[in-house]
Every structure is written in structure tokens, then in C-alpha cells.
Coordinates of C-alpha atoms and ligand atoms in Angstrom, one line a residue:
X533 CA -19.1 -14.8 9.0
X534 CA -18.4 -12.1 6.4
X535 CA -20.1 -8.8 6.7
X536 CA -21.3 -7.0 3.9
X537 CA -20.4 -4.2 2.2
X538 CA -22.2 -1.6 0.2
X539 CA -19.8 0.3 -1.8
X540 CA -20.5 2.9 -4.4
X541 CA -18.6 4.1 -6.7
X542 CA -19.0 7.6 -8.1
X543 CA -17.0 7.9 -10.7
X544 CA -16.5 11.2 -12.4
X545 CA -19.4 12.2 -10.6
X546 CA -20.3 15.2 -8.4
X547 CA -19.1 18.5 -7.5
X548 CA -18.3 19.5 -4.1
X549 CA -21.2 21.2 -3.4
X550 CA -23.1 17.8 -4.8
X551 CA -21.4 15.7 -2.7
X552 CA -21.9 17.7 0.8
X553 CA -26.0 17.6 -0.9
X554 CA -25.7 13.6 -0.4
X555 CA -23.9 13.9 2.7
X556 CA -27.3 15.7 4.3
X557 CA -28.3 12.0 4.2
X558 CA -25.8 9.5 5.3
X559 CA -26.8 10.1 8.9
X560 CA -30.5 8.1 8.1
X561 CA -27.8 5.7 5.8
X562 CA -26.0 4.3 8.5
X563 CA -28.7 4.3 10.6
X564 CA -30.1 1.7 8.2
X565 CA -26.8 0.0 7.3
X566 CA -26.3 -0.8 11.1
X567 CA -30.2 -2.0 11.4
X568 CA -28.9 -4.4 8.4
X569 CA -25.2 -4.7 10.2
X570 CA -24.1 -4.4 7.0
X571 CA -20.8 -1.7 5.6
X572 CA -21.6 0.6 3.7
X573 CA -19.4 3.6 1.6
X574 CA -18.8 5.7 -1.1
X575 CA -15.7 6.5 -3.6
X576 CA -16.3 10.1 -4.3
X577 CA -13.4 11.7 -7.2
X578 CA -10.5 13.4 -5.2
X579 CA -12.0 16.5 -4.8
X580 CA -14.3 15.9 -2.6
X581 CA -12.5 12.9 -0.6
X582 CA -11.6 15.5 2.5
X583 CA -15.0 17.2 2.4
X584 CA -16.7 14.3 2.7
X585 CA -14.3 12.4 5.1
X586 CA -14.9 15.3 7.4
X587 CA -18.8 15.3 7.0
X588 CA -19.6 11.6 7.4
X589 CA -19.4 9.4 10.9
X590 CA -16.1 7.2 11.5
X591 CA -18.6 4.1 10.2
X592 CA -19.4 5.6 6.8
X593 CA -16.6 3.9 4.3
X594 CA -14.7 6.9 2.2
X595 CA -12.5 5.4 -0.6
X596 CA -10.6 6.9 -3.3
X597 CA -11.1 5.6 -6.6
X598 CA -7.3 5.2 -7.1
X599 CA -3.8 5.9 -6.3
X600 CA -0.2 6.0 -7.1
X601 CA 2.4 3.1 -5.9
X602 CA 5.1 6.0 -5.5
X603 CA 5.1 8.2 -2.8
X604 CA 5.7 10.9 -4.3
X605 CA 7.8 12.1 -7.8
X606 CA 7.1 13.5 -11.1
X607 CA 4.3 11.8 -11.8
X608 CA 2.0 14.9 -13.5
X609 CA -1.7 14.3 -12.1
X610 CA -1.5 12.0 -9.9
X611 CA -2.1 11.3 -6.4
X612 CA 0.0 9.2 -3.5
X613 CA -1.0 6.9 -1.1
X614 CA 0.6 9.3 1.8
X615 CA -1.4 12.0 0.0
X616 CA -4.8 10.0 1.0
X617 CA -3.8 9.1 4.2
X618 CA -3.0 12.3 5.9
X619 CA -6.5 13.1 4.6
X620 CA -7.7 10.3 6.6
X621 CA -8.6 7.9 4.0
X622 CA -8.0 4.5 4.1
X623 CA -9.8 2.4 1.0
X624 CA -9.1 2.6 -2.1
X625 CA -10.3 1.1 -5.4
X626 CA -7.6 -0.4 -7.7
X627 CA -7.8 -1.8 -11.3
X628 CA -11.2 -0.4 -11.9
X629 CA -12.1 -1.9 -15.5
X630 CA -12.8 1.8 -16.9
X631 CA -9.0 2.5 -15.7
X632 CA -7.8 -1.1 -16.9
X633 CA -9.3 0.2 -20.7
X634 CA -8.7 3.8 -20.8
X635 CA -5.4 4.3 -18.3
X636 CA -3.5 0.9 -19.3
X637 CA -4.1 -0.3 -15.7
X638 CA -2.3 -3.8 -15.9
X639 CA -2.6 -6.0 -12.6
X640 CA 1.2 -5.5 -13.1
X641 CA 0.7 -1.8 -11.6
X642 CA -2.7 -3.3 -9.6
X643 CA -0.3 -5.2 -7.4
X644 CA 2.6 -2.6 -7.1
X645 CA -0.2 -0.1 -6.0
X646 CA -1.8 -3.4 -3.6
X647 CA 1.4 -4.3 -2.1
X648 CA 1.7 0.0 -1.0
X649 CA -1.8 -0.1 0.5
X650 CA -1.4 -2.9 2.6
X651 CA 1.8 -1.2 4.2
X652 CA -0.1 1.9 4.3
X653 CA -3.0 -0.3 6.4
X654 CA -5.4 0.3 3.7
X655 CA -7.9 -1.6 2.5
X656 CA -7.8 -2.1 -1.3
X657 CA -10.9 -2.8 -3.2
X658 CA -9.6 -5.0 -6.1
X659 CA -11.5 -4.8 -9.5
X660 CA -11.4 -8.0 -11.7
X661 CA -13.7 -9.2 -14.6
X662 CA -13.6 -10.3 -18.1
X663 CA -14.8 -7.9 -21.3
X664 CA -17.7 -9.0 -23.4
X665 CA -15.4 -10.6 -26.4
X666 CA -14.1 -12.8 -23.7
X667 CA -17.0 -13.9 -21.7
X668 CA -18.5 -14.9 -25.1
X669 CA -15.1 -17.0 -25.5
X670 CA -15.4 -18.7 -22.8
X671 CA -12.1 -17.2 -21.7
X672 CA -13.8 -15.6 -18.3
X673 CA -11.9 -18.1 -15.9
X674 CA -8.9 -18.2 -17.6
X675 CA -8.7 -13.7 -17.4
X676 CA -9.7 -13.4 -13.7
X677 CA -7.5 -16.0 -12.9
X678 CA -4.9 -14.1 -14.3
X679 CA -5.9 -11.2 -12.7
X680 CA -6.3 -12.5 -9.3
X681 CA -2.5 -14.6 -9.6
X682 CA -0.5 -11.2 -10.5
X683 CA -3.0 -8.9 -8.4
X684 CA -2.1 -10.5 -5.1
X685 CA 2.2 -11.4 -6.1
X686 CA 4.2 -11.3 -3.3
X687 CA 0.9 -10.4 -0.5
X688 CA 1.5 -12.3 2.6
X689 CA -1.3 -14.3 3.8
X690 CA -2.3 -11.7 6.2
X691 CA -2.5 -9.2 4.3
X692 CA -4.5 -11.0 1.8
X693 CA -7.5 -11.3 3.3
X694 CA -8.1 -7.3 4.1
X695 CA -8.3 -7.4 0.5
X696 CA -11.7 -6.7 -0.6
X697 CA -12.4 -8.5 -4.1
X698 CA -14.7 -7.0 -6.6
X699 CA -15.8 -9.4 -9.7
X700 CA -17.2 -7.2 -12.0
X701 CA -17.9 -8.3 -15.8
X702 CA -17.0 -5.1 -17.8
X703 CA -19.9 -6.3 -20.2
X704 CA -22.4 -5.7 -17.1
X705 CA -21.2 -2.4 -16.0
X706 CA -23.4 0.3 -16.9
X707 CA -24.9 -1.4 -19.4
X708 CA -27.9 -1.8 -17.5
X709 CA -27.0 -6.0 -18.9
X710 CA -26.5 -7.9 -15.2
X711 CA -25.0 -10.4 -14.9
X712 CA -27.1 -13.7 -13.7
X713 CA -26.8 -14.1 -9.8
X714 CA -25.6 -18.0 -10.9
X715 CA -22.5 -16.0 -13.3
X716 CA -21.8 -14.3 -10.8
X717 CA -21.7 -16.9 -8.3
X718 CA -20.0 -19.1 -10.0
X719 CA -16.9 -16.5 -10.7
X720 CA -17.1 -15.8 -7.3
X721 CA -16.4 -19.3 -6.1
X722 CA -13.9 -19.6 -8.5
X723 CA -12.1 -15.9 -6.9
X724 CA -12.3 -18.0 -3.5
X725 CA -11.0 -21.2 -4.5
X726 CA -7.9 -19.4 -6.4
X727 CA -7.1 -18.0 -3.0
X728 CA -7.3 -21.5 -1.6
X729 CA -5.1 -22.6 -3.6
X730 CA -2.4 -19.2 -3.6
X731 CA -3.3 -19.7 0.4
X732 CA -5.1 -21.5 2.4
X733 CA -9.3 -21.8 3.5
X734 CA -8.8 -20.0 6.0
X735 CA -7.7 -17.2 4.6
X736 CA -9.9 -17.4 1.7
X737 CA -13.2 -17.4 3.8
X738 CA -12.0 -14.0 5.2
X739 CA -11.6 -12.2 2.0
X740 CA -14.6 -10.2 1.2
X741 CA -15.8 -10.7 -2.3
X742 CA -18.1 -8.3 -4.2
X743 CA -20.2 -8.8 -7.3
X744 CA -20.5 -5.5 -9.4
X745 CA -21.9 -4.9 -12.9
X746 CA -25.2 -3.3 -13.2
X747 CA -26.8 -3.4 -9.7
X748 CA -29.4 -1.8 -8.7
X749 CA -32.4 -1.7 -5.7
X750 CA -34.6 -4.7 -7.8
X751 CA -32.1 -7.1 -8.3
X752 CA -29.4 -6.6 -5.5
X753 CA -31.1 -9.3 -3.0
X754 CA -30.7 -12.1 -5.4
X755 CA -26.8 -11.2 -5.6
X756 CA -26.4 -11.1 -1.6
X757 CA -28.4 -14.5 -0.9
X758 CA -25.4 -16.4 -2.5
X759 CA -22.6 -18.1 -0.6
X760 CA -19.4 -16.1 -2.1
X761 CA -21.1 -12.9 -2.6
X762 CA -20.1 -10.6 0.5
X763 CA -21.5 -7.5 -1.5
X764 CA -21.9 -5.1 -4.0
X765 CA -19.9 -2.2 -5.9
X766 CA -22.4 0.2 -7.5
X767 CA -21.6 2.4 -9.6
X768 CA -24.9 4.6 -11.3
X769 CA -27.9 3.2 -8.4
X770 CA -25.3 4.5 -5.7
X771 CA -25.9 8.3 -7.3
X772 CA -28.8 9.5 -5.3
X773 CA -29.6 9.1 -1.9
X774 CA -33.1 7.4 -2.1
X775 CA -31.8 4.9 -4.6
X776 CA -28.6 4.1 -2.2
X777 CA -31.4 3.8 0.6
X778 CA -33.2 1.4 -1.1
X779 CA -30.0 -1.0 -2.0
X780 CA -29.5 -1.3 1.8
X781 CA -33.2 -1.9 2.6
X782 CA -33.1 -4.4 0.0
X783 CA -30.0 -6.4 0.8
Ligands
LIG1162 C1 -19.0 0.3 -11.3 O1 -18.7 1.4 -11.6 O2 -18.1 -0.4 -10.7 C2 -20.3 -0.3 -11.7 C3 -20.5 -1.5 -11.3 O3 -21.2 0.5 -12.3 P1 -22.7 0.3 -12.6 O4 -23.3 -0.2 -11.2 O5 -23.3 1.6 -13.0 O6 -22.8 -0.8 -13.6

């Protein structure tokens, strides 16, 4: 049995001084979340990683929102695995769709920066989904499965399932535009058949597959009554604390 997760992402979102505001709350959070026995997190901008790492309890998820796949080099503005860890963090979201269009993420440098999590012993959250030109050419199958092939090159089969799989359509994410709970299935199913078929069931019934695109606290129950959905990333309803509160009472 999969437990769900509840991960937000902030984006460029809040100062410091914002993010220890939100952190006043996480206590009643995860009082909730374990009522729920459900995981639940946030992916703060690097800032405020350490603040918040040191504010939260040792159940709260806190995940960068990226990373580099060198340790360390002139690389002007960026930020290394080894970097994160000694901070304590140990998630991190790769191939984001906003990175994939304005940072040339390629699932080439996806699974480079994978492959260094998983010796690190983190857990990447991995971002696929098709754009709107490509969901209206039917081509949505044929992208993620591309995605998912190169994202998880040379990943032995342990490793592969402390992946954590995010399907989010990039013409669903803050467009306010969900995607149906039947999409969103369906892509899902697909995402766990692919890994049936680059591994085995077994390992594909472990790997933890979120829907993202657009949810918020009226529609995320439909999304967590399906078979292959393990989840949810959120990007603008995780924001405030009452609407983050309300996703978990209503999962
Ligand atoms: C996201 O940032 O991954 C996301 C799904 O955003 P939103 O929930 O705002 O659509």
C-alpha cells in the first residue's frame, strides 16, 4: 500500500521571514497529516531551505526545488547535491516543467541529476507532462514516455522505486485549467506500466506517483480516490496555511 504525499511547491515564493510565518503552523499540519497517515511537505526556494529544515519536525518533507549533478565547479548560481545535504535536506524536485521551458531542463540533465540523488540517498521528485500543443495532438503518451525512458537511464531497480513520479500537464499548471481525474488517471497508469515494462510489477507498485496541474482544496479528493494516484504536487493552493490545511482535510 502506497502512502500519500502532499507536496507543495513554492516556487519563487516567500521571503524568509514569510516562510518562518507558515512555519507557526506546520505543528497543527502534521498533526492532521498523521490523523490522515498521509506525507506531507513543502519545497521552499533555497533561501529558506535551512530555516525551515531547522523549524519543522523530522516528519515534515523539506525539498529543494532543484540541484546540480556536479558536486561542485564553476557552475555561476547554482547549487550541489552535497550543498543540500549538509543542510539536511534530502528531496528534491527535478525537471519541473517551468525549468524544462525557461532553463532548457532536458531529461538528459533530469537523469544525470536522478542518478546523483539516488547515491546521495535522496529522494527525487520527478516532473513529467506534456505542453498544451501536444496534449491537443494527441502526442501526451508518446512525450511522457520519453520522459520517463531517459529520466530513469541506467537507475537500478532499487533505486527506482524511491523515485517519486509527478505527472503534471504543463497546460494545467497554474492555469487554474485541471486536468480531469480520468486524464489524469489514465497518464498515470500509463507512468506505472512503463516501469513495468523498464522493471518489473513489483517495483512499479512501489513507486509513488503524483498528479499535479491545478489542484486545489475542491477538487483534490477526486484526484486521490484513483488507483495510480499516490498524491499531489501543489503549487499556488499550497501558499497559505489554511488552504494547505484544507488539501489534507480533504484528501
Ligand atoms: C506546480 O507548480 O507544480 C503546480 C502544479 O502548480 P499549480 O498547483 O499552481 O498549478
Amino acid at each position: 500500500m502506497r502512502k500519500k504525499l502532499l507536496l507543495g511547491n513554492w516556487k519563487m515564493n516567500k521571503t524568509i521571514s514569510e516562510t518562518k510565518e507558515f512555519a507557526k503552523s506546520i505543528d497543527t499540519l502534521v498533526e492532521l497529516a498523521k490523523e490522515k497517515d498521509i506525507d506531507i511537505g513543502v519545497a521552499p526556494v533555497y533561501l529558506s531551505l535551512q530555516t525551515l529544515k531547522e523549524l519543522v519536525p523530522e516528519t515534515f518533507i523539506v525539498s529543494a526545488q532543484n540541484c546540480h549533478f556536479k558536486d561542485s565547479g564553476a557552475y555561476t548560481g547554482e547549487i550541489s547535491i552535497p550543498m543540500l545535504k549538509e543542510i539536511g535536506i534530502d528531496w528534491c524536485i527535478i525537471g519541473h516543467s517551468e525549468r524544462r521551458t525557461y532553463d532548457n531542463e532536458t531529461s538528459e540533465k533530469c537523469n544525470l541529476k536522478i542518478v546523483k540523488l539516488l547515491e546521495n540517498n535522496f529522494v527525487p521528485v520527478y516532473c513529467v507532462g506534456e505542453t498544451l500543443e501536444q496534449f491537443e495532438n494527441n502526442k501526451t503518451m508518446d512525450v511522457v514516455k520519453d520522459q520517463i525512458e531517459k529520466g530513469f537511464l541506467n537507475i537500478s531497480k532499487e533505486d527506482a522505486s524511491k523515485i517519486v513520479v509527478a505527472y503534471e500537464p504543463v497546460w494545467s499548471i497554474g492555469t487554474g485549467k485541471n486536468a480531469s481525474k480520468e486524464i489524469a488517471e489514465n497518464v498515470c497508469a500509463f507512468i506505472r506500466s512503463l516501469l513495468v515494462d523498464l522493471y518489473d510489477k513489483e517495483t512499479a507498485e512501489k513507486v509513488r506517483i503524483l498528479y499535479g496541474g491545478s489542484v486545489k482544496p475542491n477538487n483534490i479528493k477526486e484526484y486521490m480516490k484513483m488507483d495510480d494516484i499516490d498524491g499531489a504536487l501543489v503549487g499556488g493552493a499550497s501558499l497559505s496555511v489554511e488552504s494547505y490545511k484544507e488539501l489534507i482535510q480533504n484528501i
